[in-house]
PDB file of C-alpha atoms and ligand atoms in Angstrom:
ATOM      1  CA  MET A   5       0.000   0.000   0.000  1.00 65.00           C
ATOM      2  CA  SER A   6       1.476   3.313  -0.878  1.00 86.00           C
ATOM      3  CA  ASN A   7       0.581   6.810   0.252  1.00 92.00           C
ATOM      4  CA  HIS A   8      -0.837   8.310  -2.940  1.00 95.00           C
ATOM      5  CA  SER A   9      -2.083  11.561  -1.408  1.00 96.00           C
ATOM      6  CA  GLY A  10       1.297  12.125   0.248  1.00 96.00           C
ATOM      7  CA  SER A  11       3.064  11.479  -3.062  1.00 97.00           C
ATOM      8  CA  TYR A  12       0.872  13.911  -4.962  1.00 97.00           C
ATOM      9  CA  GLN A  13       1.189  16.498  -2.216  1.00 97.00           C
ATOM     10  CA  LEU A  14       4.968  16.480  -2.747  1.00 98.00           C
ATOM     11  CA  ASN A  15       4.373  16.472  -6.505  1.00 98.00           C
ATOM     12  CA  ASP A  16       2.162  19.574  -6.190  1.00 98.00           C
ATOM     13  CA  VAL A  17       4.890  21.378  -4.246  1.00 98.00           C
ATOM     14  CA  LEU A  18       7.447  20.542  -6.948  1.00 98.00           C
ATOM     15  CA  ILE A  19       5.105  21.768  -9.683  1.00 98.00           C
ATOM     16  CA  LEU A  20       4.451  24.952  -7.709  1.00 98.00           C
ATOM     17  CA  LEU A  21       8.200  25.563  -7.308  1.00 98.00           C
ATOM     18  CA  ASP A  22       8.616  24.976 -11.032  1.00 98.00           C
ATOM     19  CA  SER A  23       5.908  27.557 -11.796  1.00 98.00           C
ATOM     20  CA  TYR A  24       8.136  30.093 -10.032  1.00 98.00           C
ATOM     21  CA  GLN A  25      11.091  28.997 -12.225  1.00 98.00           C
ATOM     22  CA  PHE A  26      12.745  27.858  -9.024  1.00 98.00           C
ATOM     23  CA  PHE A  27      14.714  25.040 -10.650  1.00 98.00           C
ATOM     24  CA  GLU A  28      16.257  27.443 -13.147  1.00 97.00           C
ATOM     25  CA  THR A  29      18.035  29.119 -10.242  1.00 97.00           C
ATOM     26  CA  LEU A  30      19.801  25.908  -9.208  1.00 97.00           C
ATOM     27  CA  GLU A  31      22.770  24.020 -10.631  1.00 97.00           C
ATOM     28  CA  LYS A  32      22.030  20.528 -11.950  1.00 96.00           C
ATOM     29  CA  GLU A  33      23.703  18.802  -9.003  1.00 97.00           C
ATOM     30  CA  LYS A  34      21.714  20.889  -6.515  1.00 98.00           C
ATOM     31  CA  ILE A  35      18.474  19.993  -8.274  1.00 98.00           C
ATOM     32  CA  LEU A  36      19.359  16.313  -8.071  1.00 98.00           C
ATOM     33  CA  SER A  37      20.271  16.598  -4.415  1.00 98.00           C
ATOM     34  CA  LEU A  38      17.021  18.456  -3.651  1.00 98.00           C
ATOM     35  CA  ILE A  39      14.940  15.857  -5.485  1.00 98.00           C
ATOM     36  CA  LYS A  40      16.766  13.070  -3.617  1.00 98.00           C
ATOM     37  CA  GLY A  41      15.989  14.852  -0.339  1.00 98.00           C
ATOM     38  CA  ILE A  42      12.318  15.111  -1.241  1.00 97.00           C
ATOM     39  CA  GLN A  43      12.271  11.474  -2.306  1.00 97.00           C
ATOM     40  CA  LYS A  44      13.725  10.562   1.094  1.00 97.00           C
ATOM     41  CA  ILE A  45      10.965  12.475   2.885  1.00 97.00           C
ATOM     42  CA  GLY A  46       8.463  10.669   0.680  1.00 96.00           C
ATOM     43  CA  GLU A  47      10.012   7.322   1.559  1.00 95.00           C
ATOM     44  CA  GLU A  48       9.475   7.996   5.273  1.00 96.00           C
ATOM     45  CA  TYR A  49       5.778   8.470   4.553  1.00 96.00           C
ATOM     46  CA  ASP A  50       5.492   5.471   2.251  1.00 96.00           C
ATOM     47  CA  SER A  51       5.169   7.620  -0.854  1.00 96.00           C
ATOM     48  CA  ASN A  52       5.853   6.562  -4.395  1.00 94.00           C
ATOM     49  CA  ASN A  53       8.713   8.030  -6.490  1.00 95.00           C
ATOM     50  CA  GLY A  54       6.786   7.794  -9.740  1.00 95.00           C
ATOM     51  CA  GLU A  55       3.951   9.867  -8.284  1.00 97.00           C
ATOM     52  CA  ILE A  56       6.218  12.386  -6.520  1.00 97.00           C
ATOM     53  CA  LEU A  57       8.000  13.065  -9.814  1.00 97.00           C
ATOM     54  CA  ASP A  58       4.913  12.725 -12.033  1.00 97.00           C
ATOM     55  CA  GLY A  59       5.451  15.120 -14.959  1.00 96.00           C
ATOM     56  CA  ILE A  60       8.117  17.131 -13.182  1.00 97.00           C
ATOM     57  CA  GLY A  61      10.758  14.380 -13.218  1.00 97.00           C
ATOM     58  CA  LYS A  62      10.626  14.179 -16.976  1.00 96.00           C
ATOM     59  CA  LYS A  63      10.715  17.966 -17.273  1.00 96.00           C
ATOM     60  CA  LEU A  64      13.828  18.110 -15.091  1.00 97.00           C
ATOM     61  CA  GLY A  65      15.339  15.131 -16.910  1.00 97.00           C
ATOM     62  CA  ILE A  66      15.431  12.988 -13.761  1.00 98.00           C
ATOM     63  CA  CYS A  67      14.412   9.340 -13.957  1.00 97.00           C
ATOM     64  CA  TYR A  68      12.165   8.471 -11.011  1.00 96.00           C
ATOM     65  CA  TYR A  69      13.440   4.911 -10.686  1.00 95.00           C
ATOM     66  CA  TYR A  70      16.986   5.638  -9.506  1.00 93.00           C
ATOM     67  CA  ILE A  71      16.604   9.431  -9.170  1.00 96.00           C
ATOM     68  CA  GLU A  72      19.391  10.163 -11.626  1.00 96.00           C
ATOM     69  CA  PHE A  73      19.648  12.361 -14.695  1.00 97.00           C
ATOM     70  CA  ALA A  74      18.771  10.497 -17.861  1.00 96.00           C
ATOM     71  CA  ASP A  75      18.680  11.423 -21.542  1.00 92.00           C
ATOM     72  CA  GLN A  76      15.950   9.146 -22.789  1.00 93.00           C
ATOM     73  CA  MET A  77      12.723   8.819 -20.850  1.00 93.00           C
ATOM     74  CA  ASP A  78       9.262   7.475 -21.569  1.00 93.00           C
ATOM     75  CA  ASP A  79       6.054   9.370 -20.781  1.00 90.00           C
ATOM     76  CA  TYR A  80       6.012   7.945 -17.247  1.00 91.00           C
ATOM     77  CA  GLY A  81       9.381   9.536 -16.459  1.00 95.00           C
ATOM     78  CA  ILE A  82      11.445   6.367 -16.361  1.00 95.00           C
ATOM     79  CA  CYS A  83      14.637   6.105 -18.427  1.00 96.00           C
ATOM     80  CA  THR A  84      15.219   3.456 -21.037  1.00 93.00           C
ATOM     81  CA  LYS A  85      17.872   1.736 -18.915  1.00 92.00           C
ATOM     82  CA  CYS A  86      15.705   1.464 -15.761  1.00 93.00           C
ATOM     83  CA  ASN A  87      12.703   0.430 -17.787  1.00 90.00           C
ATOM     84  CA  GLY A  88      14.743  -2.538 -18.990  1.00 84.00           C
ATOM     85  CA  LEU A  89      15.699  -3.397 -15.388  1.00 82.00           C
ATOM     86  CA  LYS A  90      12.088  -3.237 -14.196  1.00 69.00           C
ATOM     87  CA  LYS A  91      10.920  -6.027 -16.515  1.00 59.00           C
TER      88      LYS A  91
HETATM   89 ZN1   ZN B  12      16.608   5.425 -14.848  1.00 70.47          ZN
END
C-alpha cells in the first residue's frame, strides 16, 4: 500500500516551485540533491517516487526509478535503462 495523497502532495509542491522557475536558479547537481531529499521524505511516509515526480521528473530530466539524470525517458518519467531493469 502506498501513500498516494502524500506522493501527490509532494508532486504539487514541486510543480508549484517549477511555476516560479525555481529550478532554473539551481545548478544541476543541486536539483538532483534536492529531489533526492524530497524522495527521502516521501520514503518515510510510504510515498511513491513515480507519483512524486509525475510530470516534473521528466521535465527536469530525472528518472524516477533511480533518481538520476537520464537522456531518454518514456512518458512515465522512467529512463530506457531502468525500464529494462524493471521487466
Ligand atoms: Zn533510470
